[in-house]
Coordinates of C-alpha atoms and ligand atoms in Angstrom, one line a residue:
M83 CA 17.6 -9.8 21.4
S84 CA 15.7 -12.2 19.3
G85 CA 12.9 -14.6 20.3
L86 CA 14.0 -17.1 17.7
P87 CA 16.2 -20.1 18.2
P88 CA 19.8 -19.2 17.4
G89 CA 20.9 -20.1 13.9
S90 CA 17.3 -20.0 12.5
E91 CA 16.9 -18.5 9.1
L92 CA 15.4 -15.3 10.3
E93 CA 17.9 -14.9 13.1
T94 CA 20.6 -14.4 10.6
A95 CA 19.0 -11.3 9.1
T96 CA 21.5 -8.5 8.8
D97 CA 19.5 -5.2 8.8
R98 CA 18.8 -4.1 12.3
T99 CA 17.3 -0.9 13.5
P100 CA 19.4 1.5 15.6
P101 CA 18.4 2.2 19.2
S102 CA 15.4 4.4 18.9
T103 CA 12.2 5.7 20.4
V104 CA 9.0 5.3 18.4
V105 CA 6.3 7.8 19.3
I106 CA 2.9 6.8 18.0
F107 CA 0.2 9.5 17.9
G108 CA -3.2 7.9 17.7
A109 CA -1.9 4.8 19.6
S110 CA -5.2 3.8 21.1
G111 CA -6.6 3.3 17.5
D112 CA -6.9 0.2 15.5
L113 CA -3.7 0.6 13.5
T114 CA -1.4 0.2 16.5
Q115 CA -3.2 -2.9 17.7
R116 CA -3.6 -4.6 14.4
K117 CA -0.6 -3.5 12.4
L118 CA 2.2 -1.6 14.3
A119 CA 2.5 -3.7 17.4
P120 CA 2.3 -7.0 15.5
A121 CA 4.9 -5.7 13.0
L122 CA 7.3 -4.5 15.8
H123 CA 6.9 -7.9 17.5
S124 CA 7.7 -9.8 14.4
L125 CA 10.7 -7.6 13.8
A126 CA 11.9 -8.2 17.3
C127 CA 11.4 -12.0 16.9
A128 CA 13.4 -11.9 13.7
G129 CA 16.2 -10.1 15.5
R130 CA 15.8 -7.0 13.4
L131 CA 14.6 -4.6 16.1
S132 CA 17.2 -3.1 18.4
P133 CA 16.7 -4.3 22.0
E134 CA 17.1 -0.6 22.8
T135 CA 13.8 0.4 21.2
S136 CA 11.1 2.0 23.3
I137 CA 7.6 2.7 22.0
L138 CA 5.6 5.6 23.4
G139 CA 1.9 5.4 22.5
I140 CA 0.0 8.7 22.7
G141 CA -3.7 8.8 22.6
R142 CA -6.9 10.4 23.9
S143 CA -8.3 7.4 25.7
D144 CA -7.8 7.2 29.4
I145 CA -6.1 3.8 29.7
T146 CA -3.2 2.6 31.9
N147 CA 0.0 1.2 30.6
D148 CA -1.2 -2.3 31.6
A149 CA -4.4 -1.9 29.7
F150 CA -2.5 -0.6 26.7
R151 CA -0.1 -3.6 26.7
A152 CA -3.0 -6.0 27.2
R153 CA -4.7 -4.6 24.1
L154 CA -1.5 -4.8 22.1
F155 CA -1.0 -8.4 23.2
E156 CA -4.4 -9.3 21.8
G157 CA -3.4 -7.6 18.5
V158 CA 0.0 -9.4 18.4
Q159 CA -1.6 -12.8 19.1
A160 CA -4.2 -12.3 16.4
Y161 CA -2.3 -10.5 13.6
A162 CA 1.5 -10.9 14.0
R163 CA 3.3 -13.0 11.4
L164 CA 5.6 -14.3 14.1
K165 CA 3.3 -14.8 17.1
P166 CA 4.3 -15.2 20.7
D167 CA 5.1 -18.9 21.1
P168 CA 7.1 -20.6 23.8
R169 CA 9.1 -22.5 21.2
L170 CA 9.5 -20.0 18.4
C171 CA 9.3 -16.5 19.8
N172 CA 9.3 -16.3 23.5
L173 CA 9.9 -12.6 24.2
W174 CA 6.6 -11.1 25.0
S175 CA 7.2 -10.6 28.7
Q176 CA 10.4 -8.5 27.9
F177 CA 9.0 -7.0 24.8
E178 CA 5.8 -5.6 26.3
T179 CA 7.8 -3.5 28.8
R180 CA 9.1 -1.4 25.9
F181 CA 5.6 -0.1 25.3
S182 CA 4.2 2.7 27.5
Y183 CA 1.2 4.9 27.1
I184 CA 0.8 8.7 27.5
R185 CA -2.6 10.2 27.6
M186 CA -2.7 13.5 25.7
P187 CA -6.4 14.5 25.3
N188 CA -5.7 17.9 23.8
L189 CA -2.3 17.8 22.1
D190 CA -1.6 21.0 24.0
T191 CA 1.6 22.7 25.0
A192 CA 1.6 21.1 28.4
G193 CA 1.2 17.7 26.7
F194 CA 4.2 18.3 24.4
A195 CA 6.3 19.6 27.3
G196 CA 5.6 16.3 29.0
L197 CA 6.6 14.4 25.9
T198 CA 9.8 16.4 25.6
E199 CA 10.7 15.5 29.2
R200 CA 9.9 11.9 28.5
L201 CA 12.1 11.8 25.4
R202 CA 15.0 13.3 27.4
S203 CA 14.8 10.4 29.8
E204 CA 14.5 7.9 27.0
R205 CA 17.5 9.5 25.4
S206 CA 19.6 8.8 28.5
V207 CA 18.7 5.1 28.1
D208 CA 19.6 4.7 24.4
G209 CA 22.2 7.4 24.4
Q210 CA 21.5 8.5 20.9
G211 CA 18.3 10.4 20.8
N212 CA 16.9 8.7 17.6
V213 CA 13.2 9.4 17.4
L214 CA 10.6 8.2 14.9
F215 CA 7.3 10.0 15.2
Y216 CA 4.4 8.0 13.7
L217 CA 1.2 9.8 12.9
A218 CA -1.6 7.3 12.9
V219 CA -4.2 10.2 13.0
P220 CA -6.5 11.9 10.5
P221 CA -4.9 14.6 8.3
A222 CA -6.5 17.4 10.3
A223 CA -4.9 16.3 13.5
A224 CA -1.6 15.8 11.7
S225 CA -1.2 19.6 11.1
A226 CA -1.8 20.4 14.8
I227 CA 0.8 17.8 15.8
L228 CA 3.3 19.1 13.3
R229 CA 3.0 22.6 14.7
S230 CA 3.4 21.4 18.3
L231 CA 6.4 19.3 17.4
G232 CA 8.0 22.3 15.8
H233 CA 7.2 24.6 18.8
A234 CA 8.6 22.1 21.2
G235 CA 11.8 21.8 19.2
L236 CA 11.3 18.1 18.7
A237 CA 11.8 18.0 15.0
K238 CA 15.5 18.5 15.0
S239 CA 18.3 17.0 16.9
D240 CA 22.1 17.3 16.8
R241 CA 22.5 13.8 18.0
G242 CA 20.5 11.0 16.3
F243 CA 17.8 11.2 13.8
R244 CA 14.3 12.7 13.9
R245 CA 11.9 11.3 11.4
I246 CA 8.2 11.4 10.9
V247 CA 5.9 8.9 9.3
F248 CA 2.5 9.9 8.0
E249 CA -0.2 7.2 7.7
K250 CA -2.4 7.5 4.7
P251 CA -4.6 9.4 3.8
F252 CA -2.1 12.2 3.3
G253 CA -4.7 15.0 2.7
S254 CA -8.1 14.5 1.3
D255 CA -7.6 16.3 -2.0
L256 CA -4.9 18.2 -3.8
S257 CA -5.2 21.5 -1.9
S258 CA -5.3 19.8 1.5
A259 CA -2.3 17.6 0.5
R260 CA -0.4 20.7 -0.6
E261 CA -1.2 22.4 2.7
L262 CA -0.1 19.4 4.7
N263 CA 3.1 19.2 2.7
Q264 CA 3.8 22.9 3.5
A265 CA 3.0 22.3 7.1
A266 CA 5.4 19.3 7.2
H267 CA 8.1 21.2 5.3
A268 CA 7.8 24.1 7.8
V269 CA 9.0 21.7 10.5
F270 CA 10.8 18.8 8.9
D271 CA 13.0 18.4 5.8
E272 CA 11.7 16.1 3.1
T273 CA 14.5 13.7 3.9
Q274 CA 12.9 13.3 7.4
I275 CA 9.4 12.6 6.1
F276 CA 8.1 9.1 5.3
R277 CA 4.6 9.0 3.8
I278 CA 3.2 5.5 4.0
D279 CA 1.3 3.6 1.4
H280 CA 1.3 0.1 2.9
Y281 CA 1.0 -1.5 -0.5
L282 CA 4.6 -0.5 -1.2
G283 CA 5.6 -2.6 1.8
K284 CA 4.1 -5.7 0.3
E285 CA 6.7 -8.1 -0.9
T286 CA 4.7 -9.0 -4.0
V287 CA 4.5 -5.3 -4.9
Q288 CA 8.2 -4.9 -4.6
N289 CA 8.5 -8.0 -6.7
I290 CA 7.1 -6.1 -9.7
L291 CA 10.5 -4.3 -9.8
A292 CA 12.4 -7.6 -9.4
L293 CA 10.3 -9.3 -12.2
R294 CA 10.8 -6.4 -14.6
F295 CA 14.4 -5.3 -13.9
A296 CA 16.1 -8.5 -12.6
N297 CA 15.1 -10.5 -15.7
A298 CA 15.9 -10.0 -19.3
I299 CA 12.9 -11.8 -20.8
F300 CA 9.9 -9.5 -19.7
E301 CA 11.1 -6.0 -20.4
P302 CA 11.4 -6.3 -24.2
L303 CA 7.7 -7.1 -24.3
W304 CA 6.7 -4.5 -21.7
N305 CA 5.5 -1.7 -24.0
R306 CA 2.9 -0.6 -26.6
D307 CA 4.3 -2.9 -29.3
Y308 CA 3.2 -6.0 -27.3
V309 CA 0.9 -5.0 -24.5
D310 CA -2.8 -4.6 -25.6
H311 CA -3.9 -3.2 -22.2
V312 CA -3.3 -3.5 -18.5
Q313 CA -5.8 -4.2 -15.7
I314 CA -5.1 -3.5 -12.1
T315 CA -7.6 -4.7 -9.6
V316 CA -7.8 -4.2 -5.8
A317 CA -11.0 -6.1 -5.0
E318 CA -12.2 -6.6 -1.4
S319 CA -15.0 -8.9 -0.2
I320 CA -15.4 -7.0 3.1
G321 CA -17.5 -4.0 3.4
V322 CA -16.9 -0.8 5.4
E323 CA -17.6 -2.5 8.7
H324 CA -16.8 -0.4 11.7
R325 CA -14.9 2.2 9.7
A326 CA -18.0 3.8 8.1
A327 CA -17.5 7.1 9.9
Y328 CA -14.2 7.6 8.1
Y329 CA -15.1 5.8 4.9
D330 CA -18.3 7.7 4.2
R331 CA -16.2 10.9 4.0
A332 CA -13.4 9.2 2.0
G333 CA -15.0 6.8 -0.4
V334 CA -13.0 4.5 -2.7
L335 CA -11.3 7.3 -4.7
R336 CA -9.5 8.6 -1.6
D337 CA -9.2 5.3 0.2
I338 CA -7.7 3.2 -2.6
V339 CA -7.5 4.8 -6.0
Q340 CA -5.4 7.8 -5.1
N341 CA -2.9 5.7 -3.3
H342 CA -2.7 2.0 -3.7
L343 CA -4.0 1.8 -7.3
L344 CA -1.9 4.7 -8.5
Q345 CA 1.2 3.3 -6.8
L346 CA 0.8 0.0 -8.5
L347 CA 0.4 1.8 -11.7
T348 CA 3.7 3.6 -11.3
L349 CA 5.6 0.4 -10.6
V350 CA 4.1 -1.3 -13.7
A351 CA 4.6 1.6 -16.0
M352 CA 7.8 3.3 -14.9
E353 CA 11.0 3.3 -16.9
P354 CA 13.9 1.3 -15.5
P355 CA 15.6 3.6 -13.0
G356 CA 19.4 4.2 -13.4
S357 CA 20.1 2.7 -10.0
A358 CA 18.2 1.2 -7.1
S359 CA 18.5 4.5 -5.1
A360 CA 15.4 6.0 -3.5
K361 CA 15.9 9.1 -5.6
A362 CA 16.1 7.2 -8.9
L363 CA 13.1 5.0 -8.1
R364 CA 10.9 7.9 -7.0
D365 CA 11.9 10.1 -9.9
E366 CA 10.7 7.5 -12.3
K367 CA 7.5 6.9 -10.4
A368 CA 6.8 10.6 -10.4
K369 CA 7.4 10.8 -14.2
V370 CA 4.6 8.2 -14.7
L371 CA 2.1 10.1 -12.7
D372 CA 3.1 13.3 -14.5
A373 CA 2.5 11.6 -17.9
V374 CA -1.0 10.3 -17.1
R375 CA -3.5 12.1 -19.3
S376 CA -6.2 14.0 -17.3
I377 CA -9.1 11.7 -16.7
D378 CA -12.1 12.5 -18.7
G379 CA -15.7 12.1 -17.3
K380 CA -16.4 9.2 -19.7
D381 CA -13.3 7.4 -18.4
F382 CA -14.6 6.4 -15.0
V383 CA -17.5 4.6 -13.4
L384 CA -18.5 4.8 -9.7
G385 CA -20.5 2.3 -7.8
Q386 CA -22.0 1.7 -4.4
Y387 CA -22.9 -1.7 -3.0
A388 CA -26.4 -2.6 -2.1
G389 CA -27.0 -2.0 1.6
Y390 CA -24.1 0.4 2.1
R391 CA -26.5 3.2 3.2
D392 CA -28.0 1.0 5.9
Q393 CA -24.6 0.7 7.7
P394 CA -24.2 2.5 11.0
N395 CA -22.5 5.9 10.6
V396 CA -23.3 6.1 6.9
A397 CA -25.2 9.3 6.1
A398 CA -28.8 8.8 4.9
G399 CA -28.8 9.0 1.1
S400 CA -25.0 8.9 1.0
S401 CA -23.5 9.1 -2.5
T402 CA -20.1 7.9 -1.4
P403 CA -18.7 5.5 -4.0
T404 CA -17.5 2.1 -2.7
Y405 CA -16.4 1.0 -6.2
A406 CA -14.5 2.9 -8.9
A407 CA -13.2 1.8 -12.3
V408 CA -11.0 4.2 -14.2
R409 CA -9.5 4.1 -17.7
L410 CA -6.1 5.8 -17.9
L411 CA -3.7 6.7 -20.7
I412 CA -0.1 7.4 -20.2
D413 CA 1.3 9.9 -22.7
N414 CA 4.8 8.7 -23.2
W415 CA 6.9 6.8 -25.8
R416 CA 6.4 3.4 -24.1
W417 CA 2.7 3.5 -23.4
R418 CA 1.0 5.8 -25.9
D419 CA -2.5 4.5 -26.5
V420 CA -2.3 1.5 -24.2
P421 CA -5.2 1.7 -21.8
F422 CA -4.7 1.0 -18.1
Y423 CA -7.9 -0.1 -16.4
L424 CA -7.9 0.4 -12.7
R425 CA -10.6 -0.8 -10.4
S426 CA -11.3 -1.3 -6.7
G427 CA -14.4 -2.0 -4.7
K428 CA -15.7 -3.3 -1.4
R429 CA -18.1 -6.2 -1.1
L430 CA -17.0 -7.7 -4.4
A431 CA -17.0 -11.3 -5.4
E432 CA -13.6 -12.0 -3.7
K433 CA -10.5 -10.4 -2.1
K434 CA -8.0 -10.2 -4.8
T435 CA -5.2 -7.8 -5.8
E436 CA -3.6 -8.4 -9.1
I437 CA -2.1 -6.8 -12.1
R438 CA -2.7 -8.3 -15.5
L439 CA -0.9 -7.5 -18.7
Q440 CA -2.9 -8.6 -21.6
F441 CA -0.7 -9.1 -24.6
K442 CA -1.7 -8.5 -28.2
D443 CA -3.0 -11.3 -30.4
V444 CA -0.8 -13.2 -32.8
P445 CA -0.7 -11.5 -36.1
H446 CA -2.2 -14.5 -37.9
R447 CA -4.1 -17.4 -36.3
L448 CA -2.9 -20.7 -37.8
F449 CA -4.8 -23.1 -35.7
S450 CA -8.3 -21.6 -35.2
E451 CA -10.6 -19.3 -37.0
E452 CA -12.3 -18.4 -33.8
R453 CA -11.4 -14.9 -32.5
G454 CA -11.5 -15.5 -28.8
P455 CA -9.5 -13.4 -26.3
A456 CA -5.9 -12.9 -27.2
P457 CA -3.9 -15.8 -25.8
N458 CA -1.1 -14.4 -23.7
R459 CA -1.5 -12.8 -20.3
L460 CA 0.9 -12.2 -17.5
S461 CA -0.8 -11.9 -14.1
L462 CA 1.1 -10.6 -11.1
Q463 CA -0.9 -11.9 -8.1
I464 CA -0.3 -9.5 -5.2
Q465 CA -2.7 -11.2 -2.8
P466 CA -3.9 -13.8 -1.9
D467 CA -2.3 -16.6 -3.8
E468 CA 0.9 -14.5 -4.1
G469 CA 2.7 -15.4 -7.3
V470 CA 3.0 -14.9 -11.0
H471 CA 1.0 -16.7 -13.7
L472 CA 1.8 -16.7 -17.4
R473 CA -0.9 -17.8 -19.7
F474 CA -0.2 -19.3 -23.1
E475 CA -1.7 -21.6 -25.7
A476 CA -0.8 -25.3 -25.6
K477 CA -1.8 -28.1 -28.0
V478 CA -4.6 -30.3 -26.8
P479 CA -3.2 -33.9 -27.0
G480 CA -4.6 -36.0 -29.7
S481 CA -5.0 -35.7 -33.4
G482 CA -5.7 -32.4 -35.1
M483 CA -4.3 -29.1 -33.9
E484 CA -6.6 -27.8 -31.3
T485 CA -5.1 -25.4 -28.7
H486 CA -6.1 -24.5 -25.2
P487 CA -5.0 -21.8 -22.8
V488 CA -2.7 -23.1 -19.9
D489 CA -0.9 -21.3 -17.1
M490 CA 2.7 -21.4 -16.1
V491 CA 2.5 -20.7 -12.3
Y492 CA 4.9 -19.6 -9.6
H493 CA 3.9 -19.3 -6.0
Y494 CA 6.0 -17.6 -3.4
E495 CA 5.0 -20.1 -0.7
D496 CA 6.5 -23.0 -2.7
D497 CA 9.9 -21.5 -2.7
F498 CA 10.0 -19.3 0.4
G499 CA 7.6 -21.0 2.8
A500 CA 4.4 -19.9 4.4
T501 CA 5.9 -17.3 6.8
G502 CA 8.4 -16.1 4.2
L503 CA 6.4 -13.0 3.4
P504 CA 6.9 -10.3 6.0
D505 CA 3.9 -8.1 6.7
A506 CA 4.0 -4.8 4.8
Y507 CA 4.3 -2.8 8.1
E508 CA 7.4 -4.9 9.1
R509 CA 9.2 -3.7 6.1
L510 CA 8.0 -0.1 6.3
L511 CA 8.9 0.2 10.0
L512 CA 12.3 -1.3 9.4
D513 CA 13.0 1.1 6.5
A514 CA 11.8 4.1 8.4
L515 CA 13.9 3.2 11.4
T516 CA 17.0 2.4 9.2
G517 CA 16.3 5.6 7.1
D518 CA 15.6 4.1 3.7
P519 CA 12.8 6.2 2.0
S520 CA 12.6 4.1 -1.2
L521 CA 9.2 2.6 -0.4
F522 CA 7.7 5.9 0.9
I523 CA 5.9 8.5 -1.2
R524 CA 7.7 11.8 -1.9
S525 CA 5.9 15.1 -1.8
D526 CA 5.8 15.6 -5.5
E527 CA 4.4 12.1 -6.1
I528 CA 1.6 12.6 -3.6
E529 CA 0.6 15.9 -5.2
L530 CA 0.7 14.5 -8.7
A531 CA -1.5 11.6 -7.6
W532 CA -4.1 13.9 -6.0
G533 CA -4.0 16.1 -9.1
L534 CA -5.2 13.1 -11.1
I535 CA -8.0 12.2 -8.7
D536 CA -9.2 15.7 -7.8
P537 CA -11.4 16.1 -11.0
L538 CA -13.1 12.7 -10.2
L539 CA -13.8 13.9 -6.6
R540 CA -15.4 17.0 -8.0
A541 CA -17.5 15.4 -10.7
S542 CA -21.1 15.1 -9.7
L543 CA -21.4 11.5 -10.8
S544 CA -23.9 9.3 -8.8
P545 CA -22.6 5.9 -8.1
S546 CA -24.4 3.0 -9.8
P547 CA -25.7 0.3 -7.5
Y548 CA -24.1 -3.1 -7.5
S549 CA -25.0 -6.3 -5.7
V550 CA -22.9 -7.7 -2.9
G551 CA -20.7 -10.5 -4.2
S552 CA -20.7 -9.3 -7.8
W553 CA -17.8 -7.7 -9.7
G554 CA -19.3 -4.2 -9.5
P555 CA -21.8 -2.2 -11.5
E556 CA -22.8 -3.4 -14.9
D557 CA -21.8 -0.1 -16.6
A558 CA -18.1 -0.6 -15.6
G559 CA -17.9 -2.6 -18.8
R560 CA -18.5 0.5 -20.9
L561 CA -14.8 1.6 -20.2
F562 CA -13.7 -1.0 -22.7
D563 CA -13.5 0.4 -26.2
A564 CA -12.1 -2.5 -28.3
P565 CA -13.4 -6.0 -29.2
G566 CA -11.9 -8.7 -26.9
R567 CA -11.3 -6.3 -24.0
V568 CA -13.4 -7.2 -20.9
W569 CA -12.7 -7.2 -17.2
L570 CA -10.7 -10.3 -16.5
N571 CA -12.3 -11.9 -13.4
D572 CA -11.4 -15.5 -13.8
Ligands
BG6_703 C1 -6.5 0.4 3.4 C2 -7.9 0.9 3.2 O1 -5.5 1.4 3.0 O2 -6.3 -0.7 2.6 C3 -8.9 -0.1 3.5 O3 -8.1 2.1 4.0 C4 -8.6 -1.4 2.8 O4 -10.2 0.3 3.2 C5 -7.1 -1.8 2.9 O5 -9.4 -2.4 3.3 C6 -6.8 -3.0 2.0 O6 -5.5 -3.4 2.3 P1 -5.0 -4.9 2.1 O7 -3.6 -4.9 2.5 O8 -5.9 -5.7 2.9 O9 -5.2 -5.1 0.6

């Protein structure tokens, strides 16, 4: 079933999920309303979700099926890429019947016995017994659910697949991530496990691979001979808002640096994989993390935005960082001595995720004595303004030989239209249901990433204050150690 007019571009999509039951733990939380239900709806509209998909939401709240569906409808209307629309995607009245809610306040044996019964009856509907468990719960609850799934015998099936998706954060430091990996491996094989980092579901993030490995012109320059340094920025203008209870325990290092920033780093820095297989891709990403030199105390700066401590649910005198900037070095042939500057913060000047490769200066300047910033820079705009910009010098018209930096610009929207970019969760749900782990994080990757961040979590560094709407604390500039290197904020 698709809610789109026959023959429309999305209607012709070929990948389609097999009949399955999606069991969402933590279904009364925000993620299901804002991300999962809207993504499933858009997949259904695009004809990519099997009509024989049912979604069981499990949560603590005491709500009826109707209330659950009404809540999801609000989310779908507000956040789905393909929204319910009588002309474009008119399937809500059928689609909502696929969702049901099971209240399980204690995740106890009786609750799981009820779930097993329910899955048996679902199985008779789709005839295959494919089940995707989706853990949209904190890591501590994840371990308990894993044990119960194991005891109830729900992790294995001789007919159909059993897979499990872990929302981030996967652990809260290296030792808890290791424990969670062990708990997961006690019940599921690694091939059944899908650890989410929603950044990998973003089209523009996947485009890093296309840009590097589907073109011949960039890769020859993509190394220490030509690249002066790399800056990776995940800047947000929003603050912690209603998530302070979680955020004050996590902070930016756990919330963004360990996952989104390090994942972006792996894609920019990895060697070309031998094939496009999940194994080849994830092997190369893991090698990057393994080659990152341990981060020294002088190589990072933490910050906290003014007013953070006044937010509800933030501990008085909290020293949780809402900003981090880190200087990394990758000890391998390609990147030796090329610094990678990673930064992320809340309440910064604007929302912007981008990767900038600053190329080295020309060996000899013919047209100007002035030593300004080196002229060439490649910017991969992940969001907003999704696209690619290449900066180079051009001659200013007129007499003389004055030059000025100009940009060669590509925007996704221009070529693929405004709704051409699926939401990250659409792609990730599609891949989890069709069984492609390429865009999910393997157990070794997750532990390597935590291993890099652990020393920063343990360092007793107080965050420096910064003003709301700025680019972070002043002292973040001290990470630059060569003339001409500054944070590129323009
Ligand atoms: C989440 C973090 O993983 O990513 C949030 O928990 C953050 O704190 C969000 O706001 C940013 O995602 P995006 O897709 O808006 O860049």
